[in-house]
């Protein structure tokens, strides 16, 4: 059976095998019969959240099988799609939802934690830039979308709003869960509305987006950042301090099919992204009852290092030179975070941090 904890050498060897550099993956490794209840609950929490879209969709379709509910469901649909502006107005964050024990089990599965480098005074707005995207941005959800890792206690007065694609708010019931977690749309209007809501307002943007998810391979840190200037311009326009966040381990929780630039797989994924606005990484992980076959993430530590804030001067119409100057400061701080912690949190890396686009 796979041990519960692995040495750096053993984990690096495992990653090598998964990526095709250490031989084929062996037979299915099943979970032993005797597993501590806490670990089973952690696995169940992760499995549940992994299929939450499926669960809410099935519930929605099931309710439509009851004709007496049709008027209510119709009203809900119209309200959710055409009336409710919460995704663009800061969401409907519920401390109760964000603090549910479910999220603690979910975060402890990896485990997901964060490291705080500096105090963030709640007298100004903030823009957190999260890197890397990974397959699904698990560390971002754990740190900014829930209280599982203790964000509000570490940064009192800061109101984090994790941003995601607007299309996620078109899914019945699932949208309401996201809104209760304080998650909002990543549209420009949504960003501005949150940052204008007063001191302590904060948004978290997973900067690399769908394009970067295609570079999410274990042991790597390939960032799509050089051409991403919109979040920096937004910070300048609202006088919001920029806070770089690097999440060590984000790329290690799934194994993605080889898709280097120039391959047919890569071309098809980028074409899909161009048409639909998101992409579909071809990945695998473990299963509910086994350690190496399935779509659940592997148990690998995620540590989001929240760096030092970069102060910017408010300017309604910043020019390209000003934006580029701030970007260089941002990249320098992000690189410093990597260099400071890579030997502690990225021992199994196969190469250094790279800005690929």
Short mmCIF file of C-alpha atoms in Angstrom, two decimals:
data_model
loop_
_atom_site.label_atom_id
_atom_site.label_comp_id
_atom_site.label_asym_id
_atom_site.label_seq_id
_atom_site.Cartn_x
_atom_site.Cartn_y
_atom_site.Cartn_z
CA UNK A 1 0.00 0.00 0.00
CA UNK A 2 1.08 3.62 -0.52
CA UNK A 3 2.38 5.08 2.75
CA UNK A 4 0.46 7.98 4.25
CA UNK A 5 3.52 10.18 4.27
CA UNK A 6 6.32 10.13 1.72
CA UNK A 7 9.88 11.34 1.90
CA UNK A 8 10.96 13.91 -0.69
CA UNK A 9 12.90 11.25 -2.60
CA UNK A 10 9.99 8.82 -2.60
CA UNK A 11 7.52 11.48 -3.75
CA UNK A 12 9.87 12.63 -6.51
CA UNK A 13 10.18 9.03 -7.67
CA UNK A 14 6.38 8.67 -7.68
CA UNK A 15 5.98 11.84 -9.70
CA UNK A 16 8.56 10.60 -12.15
CA UNK A 17 6.64 7.38 -12.67
CA UNK A 18 3.37 9.22 -13.15
CA UNK A 19 4.89 11.53 -15.76
CA UNK A 20 6.29 8.64 -17.73
CA UNK A 21 9.90 9.16 -16.68
CA UNK A 22 10.11 6.33 -14.23
CA UNK A 23 8.30 3.49 -15.92
CA UNK A 24 4.62 2.56 -16.13
CA UNK A 25 2.26 2.95 -13.24
CA UNK A 26 1.70 -0.36 -11.45
CA UNK A 27 -1.53 -2.09 -10.62
CA UNK A 28 -4.37 -0.40 -8.78
CA UNK A 29 -3.42 0.28 -5.16
CA UNK A 30 -6.56 -0.07 -3.07
CA UNK A 31 -7.25 1.74 0.20
CA UNK A 32 -6.76 -0.57 3.20
CA UNK A 33 -9.80 -1.67 5.17
CA UNK A 34 -8.58 0.02 8.34
CA UNK A 35 -8.37 3.78 7.84
CA UNK A 36 -8.89 6.36 10.62
CA UNK A 37 -12.38 7.86 10.59
CA UNK A 38 -10.97 11.39 10.26
CA UNK A 39 -9.18 10.49 7.05
CA UNK A 40 -12.32 8.87 5.67
CA UNK A 41 -14.27 12.05 6.38
CA UNK A 42 -11.58 14.12 4.67
CA UNK A 43 -11.76 11.91 1.60
CA UNK A 44 -15.56 12.04 1.60
CA UNK A 45 -15.51 15.86 1.79
CA UNK A 46 -13.15 16.12 -1.18
CA UNK A 47 -15.15 13.56 -3.17
CA UNK A 48 -18.39 15.42 -2.46
CA UNK A 49 -17.04 18.81 -3.53
CA UNK A 50 -15.46 17.26 -6.63
CA UNK A 51 -18.91 16.31 -7.92
CA UNK A 52 -20.90 19.19 -6.44
CA UNK A 53 -21.88 20.45 -9.90
CA UNK A 54 -23.21 16.99 -10.72
CA UNK A 55 -25.07 16.78 -7.39
CA UNK A 56 -26.76 20.17 -7.78
CA UNK A 57 -27.62 19.51 -11.43
CA UNK A 58 -29.21 16.15 -10.60
CA UNK A 59 -31.16 17.76 -7.76
CA UNK A 60 -32.39 20.45 -10.14
CA UNK A 61 -33.56 17.90 -12.70
CA UNK A 62 -35.14 15.74 -10.00
CA UNK A 63 -37.21 18.64 -8.67
CA UNK A 64 -38.53 19.26 -12.17
CA UNK A 65 -40.14 15.81 -12.03
CA UNK A 66 -42.72 17.22 -9.59
CA UNK A 67 -45.27 19.36 -11.52
CA UNK A 68 -46.42 21.29 -8.40
CA UNK A 69 -42.88 22.70 -8.17
CA UNK A 70 -42.78 23.99 -11.75
CA UNK A 71 -44.00 27.53 -10.98
CA UNK A 72 -41.49 27.89 -8.13
CA UNK A 73 -38.63 26.53 -10.22
CA UNK A 74 -39.56 28.82 -13.10
CA UNK A 75 -39.53 31.87 -10.84
CA UNK A 76 -36.16 30.79 -9.43
CA UNK A 77 -34.73 30.38 -12.95
CA UNK A 78 -35.86 33.84 -14.06
CA UNK A 79 -34.58 35.40 -10.84
CA UNK A 80 -31.21 33.65 -11.01
CA UNK A 81 -30.55 34.34 -14.68
CA UNK A 82 -32.04 37.80 -15.17
CA UNK A 83 -32.68 39.50 -11.83
CA UNK A 84 -30.08 38.53 -9.23
CA UNK A 85 -26.99 40.76 -9.53
CA UNK A 86 -25.14 39.34 -6.52
CA UNK A 87 -22.34 37.79 -8.64
CA UNK A 88 -21.51 41.30 -9.86
CA UNK A 89 -22.15 43.02 -6.52
CA UNK A 90 -19.91 41.23 -4.05
CA UNK A 91 -21.85 38.04 -3.55
CA UNK A 92 -23.80 37.05 -0.45
CA UNK A 93 -21.01 35.85 1.81
CA UNK A 94 -22.17 33.85 4.81
CA UNK A 95 -19.75 33.34 7.67
CA UNK A 96 -21.70 30.23 8.60
CA UNK A 97 -21.23 28.73 5.13
CA UNK A 98 -17.54 29.66 4.96
CA UNK A 99 -16.92 28.18 8.43
CA UNK A 100 -18.71 24.84 8.05
CA UNK A 101 -16.76 21.83 9.46
CA UNK A 102 -17.06 20.37 5.96
CA UNK A 103 -14.43 22.82 4.73
CA UNK A 104 -12.03 21.90 7.51
CA UNK A 105 -12.17 18.25 6.54
CA UNK A 106 -11.86 19.24 2.89
CA UNK A 107 -8.74 21.38 3.48
CA UNK A 108 -7.12 18.91 5.88
CA UNK A 109 -7.25 16.23 3.20
CA UNK A 110 -4.24 17.70 1.35
CA UNK A 111 -3.58 19.49 3.79
CA UNK A 112 -4.05 23.04 2.48
CA UNK A 113 -2.63 25.90 4.55
CA UNK A 114 -1.22 29.38 4.01
CA UNK A 115 1.83 31.28 5.23
CA UNK A 116 1.44 34.96 6.10
CA UNK A 117 4.47 37.17 5.37
CA UNK A 118 3.13 40.61 6.29
CA UNK A 119 0.30 42.42 8.00
CA UNK A 120 -2.39 43.87 5.76
CA UNK A 121 -3.98 46.98 7.33
CA UNK A 122 -7.76 47.03 6.68
CA UNK A 123 -7.66 50.70 5.73
CA UNK A 124 -7.41 50.14 1.99
CA UNK A 125 -8.59 47.72 -0.73
CA UNK A 126 -6.44 44.83 -1.96
CA UNK A 127 -5.98 42.78 -5.12
CA UNK A 128 -4.55 39.31 -4.44
CA UNK A 129 -2.91 37.67 -7.45
CA UNK A 130 -2.93 33.90 -7.06
CA UNK A 131 -0.39 31.65 -8.81
CA UNK A 132 -0.34 29.05 -10.24
CA UNK A 133 -3.83 28.19 -11.43
CA UNK A 134 -3.30 24.44 -11.23
CA UNK A 135 -6.09 22.25 -12.57
CA UNK A 136 -8.89 23.76 -10.46
CA UNK A 137 -7.28 26.33 -8.10
CA UNK A 138 -7.74 24.27 -4.94
CA UNK A 139 -5.44 26.39 -2.77
CA UNK A 140 -7.27 29.56 -3.78
CA UNK A 141 -10.60 28.09 -2.70
CA UNK A 142 -9.18 26.86 0.60
CA UNK A 143 -7.52 30.18 1.44
CA UNK A 144 -9.92 32.79 0.09
CA UNK A 145 -13.22 30.93 -0.48
CA UNK A 146 -13.54 29.39 2.99
CA UNK A 147 -12.37 29.92 6.56
CA UNK A 148 -10.85 26.42 6.68
CA UNK A 149 -7.32 27.85 6.86
CA UNK A 150 -8.20 30.80 9.10
CA UNK A 151 -7.89 33.77 6.73
CA UNK A 152 -10.15 36.15 8.69
CA UNK A 153 -8.29 35.48 11.95
CA UNK A 154 -4.93 36.12 10.30
CA UNK A 155 -6.13 39.22 8.44
CA UNK A 156 -8.87 40.85 10.53
CA UNK A 157 -10.91 43.44 8.70
CA UNK A 158 -10.09 42.10 5.23
CA UNK A 159 -13.11 40.82 3.28
CA UNK A 160 -11.83 38.40 0.61
CA UNK A 161 -13.81 37.73 -2.55
CA UNK A 162 -12.50 34.91 -4.72
CA UNK A 163 -13.41 35.46 -8.37
CA UNK A 164 -14.47 32.86 -10.92
CA UNK A 165 -16.02 32.60 -14.38
CA UNK A 166 -19.44 34.19 -14.81
CA UNK A 167 -20.73 30.94 -16.33
CA UNK A 168 -20.49 29.26 -12.91
CA UNK A 169 -23.37 31.46 -11.76
CA UNK A 170 -25.67 30.09 -14.43
CA UNK A 171 -25.84 26.67 -12.74
CA UNK A 172 -28.90 26.29 -10.46
CA UNK A 173 -28.17 25.84 -6.74
CA UNK A 174 -24.42 25.58 -7.35
CA UNK A 175 -24.40 29.35 -7.92
CA UNK A 176 -26.02 29.91 -4.53
CA UNK A 177 -23.35 27.83 -2.79
CA UNK A 178 -20.63 29.92 -4.46
CA UNK A 179 -22.34 33.19 -3.51
CA UNK A 180 -22.67 32.09 0.12
CA UNK A 181 -18.92 31.41 0.10
CA UNK A 182 -18.33 34.99 -1.02
CA UNK A 183 -17.26 33.96 -4.51
CA UNK A 184 -18.07 36.47 -7.26
CA UNK A 185 -17.79 36.94 -11.00
CA UNK A 186 -14.40 37.83 -12.44
CA UNK A 187 -15.93 40.42 -14.79
CA UNK A 188 -14.50 43.94 -14.78
CA UNK A 189 -17.71 45.38 -13.34
CA UNK A 190 -17.67 42.87 -10.49
CA UNK A 191 -14.04 43.67 -9.64
CA UNK A 192 -14.77 47.39 -9.56
CA UNK A 193 -17.90 46.99 -7.45
CA UNK A 194 -16.05 44.99 -4.80
CA UNK A 195 -13.05 47.32 -4.64
CA UNK A 196 -15.33 50.36 -4.36
CA UNK A 197 -17.19 48.86 -1.39
CA UNK A 198 -14.81 50.42 1.13
CA UNK A 199 -11.58 49.84 3.09
CA UNK A 200 -10.75 46.19 3.64
CA UNK A 201 -12.42 45.05 0.42
CA UNK A 202 -10.32 42.49 -1.43
CA UNK A 203 -10.55 40.42 -4.58
CA UNK A 204 -8.51 37.34 -5.45
CA UNK A 205 -7.80 36.74 -9.12
CA UNK A 206 -6.28 33.47 -10.31
CA UNK A 207 -4.19 35.36 -12.83
CA UNK A 208 -3.09 32.58 -15.19
CA UNK A 209 -6.63 31.43 -15.88
CA UNK A 210 -7.56 28.61 -18.21
CA UNK A 211 -4.41 28.98 -20.31
CA UNK A 212 -2.20 28.33 -17.29
CA UNK A 213 -4.14 25.22 -16.30
CA UNK A 214 -2.69 23.54 -19.38
CA UNK A 215 0.78 23.99 -17.85
CA UNK A 216 -0.17 22.41 -14.52
CA UNK A 217 2.20 19.45 -14.27
CA UNK A 218 3.64 18.01 -11.03
CA UNK A 219 7.00 19.47 -10.02
CA UNK A 220 6.66 22.54 -12.26
CA UNK A 221 5.76 26.21 -11.85
CA UNK A 222 5.11 27.58 -15.34
CA UNK A 223 3.17 30.85 -15.07
CA UNK A 224 1.13 32.72 -17.66
CA UNK A 225 1.77 36.25 -16.46
CA UNK A 226 3.74 38.56 -18.78
CA UNK A 227 0.72 39.62 -20.84
CA UNK A 228 -1.69 39.70 -17.91
CA UNK A 229 -1.88 43.43 -17.20
CA UNK A 230 -5.59 43.89 -16.54
CA UNK A 231 -5.46 43.07 -12.81
CA UNK A 232 -2.55 45.49 -12.34
CA UNK A 233 -4.38 48.28 -14.16
CA UNK A 234 -7.44 47.56 -12.03
CA UNK A 235 -5.39 47.88 -8.83
CA UNK A 236 -3.96 51.24 -9.92
CA UNK A 237 -7.38 52.61 -10.87
CA UNK A 238 -8.77 51.78 -7.43
CA UNK A 239 -5.64 52.52 -5.39
CA UNK A 240 -5.57 48.91 -4.20
CA UNK A 241 -2.38 47.32 -2.93
CA UNK A 242 -1.26 44.31 -4.96
CA UNK A 243 -0.51 41.14 -2.98
CA UNK A 244 1.20 38.26 -4.85
CA UNK A 245 0.32 34.77 -3.63
CA UNK A 246 2.31 31.70 -4.67
CA UNK A 247 0.73 28.34 -3.89
CA UNK A 248 3.33 25.60 -3.51
CA UNK A 249 1.90 22.17 -4.33
CA UNK A 250 -1.03 23.43 -6.41
CA UNK A 251 0.31 21.72 -9.52
CA UNK A 252 1.06 18.45 -7.73
CA UNK A 253 -2.43 17.26 -6.79
CA UNK A 254 -3.25 15.97 -10.28
CA UNK A 255 -1.33 14.33 -13.10
CA UNK A 256 -2.05 15.86 -16.50
CA UNK A 257 -1.67 14.15 -19.86
CA UNK A 258 1.45 15.35 -21.76
CA UNK A 259 0.37 18.40 -23.78
CA UNK A 260 3.44 20.39 -24.71
CA UNK A 261 3.09 23.21 -27.23
CA UNK A 262 3.03 21.84 -30.76
CA UNK A 263 1.15 18.66 -29.85
CA UNK A 264 -2.32 17.86 -31.17
CA UNK A 265 -3.69 17.68 -27.63
CA UNK A 266 -2.45 21.21 -26.86
CA UNK A 267 -3.87 22.60 -30.12
CA UNK A 268 -7.30 21.08 -29.44
CA UNK A 269 -7.35 22.38 -25.86
CA UNK A 270 -6.50 25.94 -26.96
CA UNK A 271 -9.13 25.77 -29.70
CA UNK A 272 -11.72 24.66 -27.14
CA UNK A 273 -10.68 27.55 -24.89
CA UNK A 274 -11.02 30.07 -27.72
CA UNK A 275 -14.57 28.91 -28.44
CA UNK A 276 -15.97 28.38 -24.94
CA UNK A 277 -13.80 30.64 -22.75
CA UNK A 278 -12.46 27.77 -20.64
CA UNK A 279 -10.51 24.62 -21.32
CA UNK A 280 -10.56 20.96 -20.33
CA UNK A 281 -7.22 19.68 -19.03
CA UNK A 282 -6.92 15.92 -19.47
CA UNK A 283 -5.94 14.79 -16.01
CA UNK A 284 -6.23 11.97 -13.51
CA UNK A 285 -5.66 11.44 -9.83
CA UNK A 286 -6.80 8.84 -7.34
CA UNK A 287 -10.15 7.25 -6.60
CA UNK A 288 -12.40 7.07 -3.58
CA UNK A 289 -11.24 3.54 -2.76
CA UNK A 290 -7.80 3.47 -4.39
CA UNK A 291 -4.66 5.58 -4.43
CA UNK A 292 -3.75 5.84 -8.11
CA UNK A 293 -6.76 5.60 -10.48
CA UNK A 294 -9.56 8.16 -10.60
CA UNK A 295 -10.41 11.86 -10.77
CA UNK A 296 -9.97 12.81 -7.12
CA UNK A 297 -6.87 14.86 -6.23
CA UNK A 298 -3.89 13.23 -4.59
CA UNK A 299 -3.11 13.95 -0.95
CA UNK A 300 -0.28 16.42 -1.41
CA UNK A 301 0.46 19.43 0.71
CA UNK A 302 -0.59 22.87 -0.57
CA UNK A 303 0.94 25.96 1.04
CA UNK A 304 -0.17 29.36 -0.25
CA UNK A 305 2.46 31.97 0.64
CA UNK A 306 0.77 35.36 0.91
CA UNK A 307 3.53 37.83 0.10
CA UNK A 308 4.23 41.44 1.00
CA UNK A 309 1.85 44.07 -0.41
CA UNK A 310 2.98 46.26 -3.29
CA UNK A 311 1.69 49.78 -2.79
CA UNK A 312 0.46 51.62 -5.88
CA UNK A 313 -0.66 55.20 -6.41
CA UNK A 314 -4.26 55.66 -7.46
CA UNK A 315 -4.62 56.82 -11.06
CA UNK A 316 -7.86 56.72 -13.06
CA UNK A 317 -6.12 56.31 -16.42
CA UNK A 318 -2.71 54.70 -15.95
CA UNK A 319 -0.55 54.54 -19.06
CA UNK A 320 1.27 51.42 -20.25
CA UNK A 321 4.59 52.58 -18.80
CA UNK A 322 3.09 52.90 -15.32
CA UNK A 323 1.39 49.51 -15.57
CA UNK A 324 4.59 47.82 -16.77
CA UNK A 325 6.60 49.37 -13.94
CA UNK A 326 4.19 47.97 -11.36
CA UNK A 327 4.23 44.61 -13.13
CA UNK A 328 8.02 44.41 -12.79
CA UNK A 329 7.73 45.04 -9.06
CA UNK A 330 5.02 42.39 -8.85
CA UNK A 331 7.08 39.80 -10.72
CA UNK A 332 10.12 40.57 -8.56
CA UNK A 333 8.09 39.96 -5.39
CA UNK A 334 6.59 36.76 -6.76
CA UNK A 335 10.07 35.53 -7.73
CA UNK A 336 11.34 36.37 -4.25
CA UNK A 337 8.60 34.23 -2.71
CA UNK A 338 9.57 31.29 -4.92
CA UNK A 339 13.29 31.62 -4.16
CA UNK A 340 12.64 31.98 -0.43
CA UNK A 341 10.45 28.90 0.01
CA UNK A 342 11.16 26.53 -2.90
CA UNK A 343 13.62 24.42 -0.90
CA UNK A 344 11.06 24.02 1.88
CA UNK A 345 7.80 23.58 -0.02
CA UNK A 346 8.93 22.51 -3.52
CA UNK A 347 11.52 19.85 -2.76
CA UNK A 348 10.18 17.60 -5.52
CA UNK A 349 10.38 20.24 -8.27
CA UNK A 350 11.76 19.14 -11.61
CA UNK A 351 12.62 22.68 -12.74
CA UNK A 352 12.57 26.28 -11.51
CA UNK A 353 9.87 28.94 -11.79
CA UNK A 354 9.24 30.01 -15.39
CA UNK A 355 7.15 32.76 -16.99
CA UNK A 356 6.03 31.03 -20.16
CA UNK A 357 3.74 33.72 -21.56
#
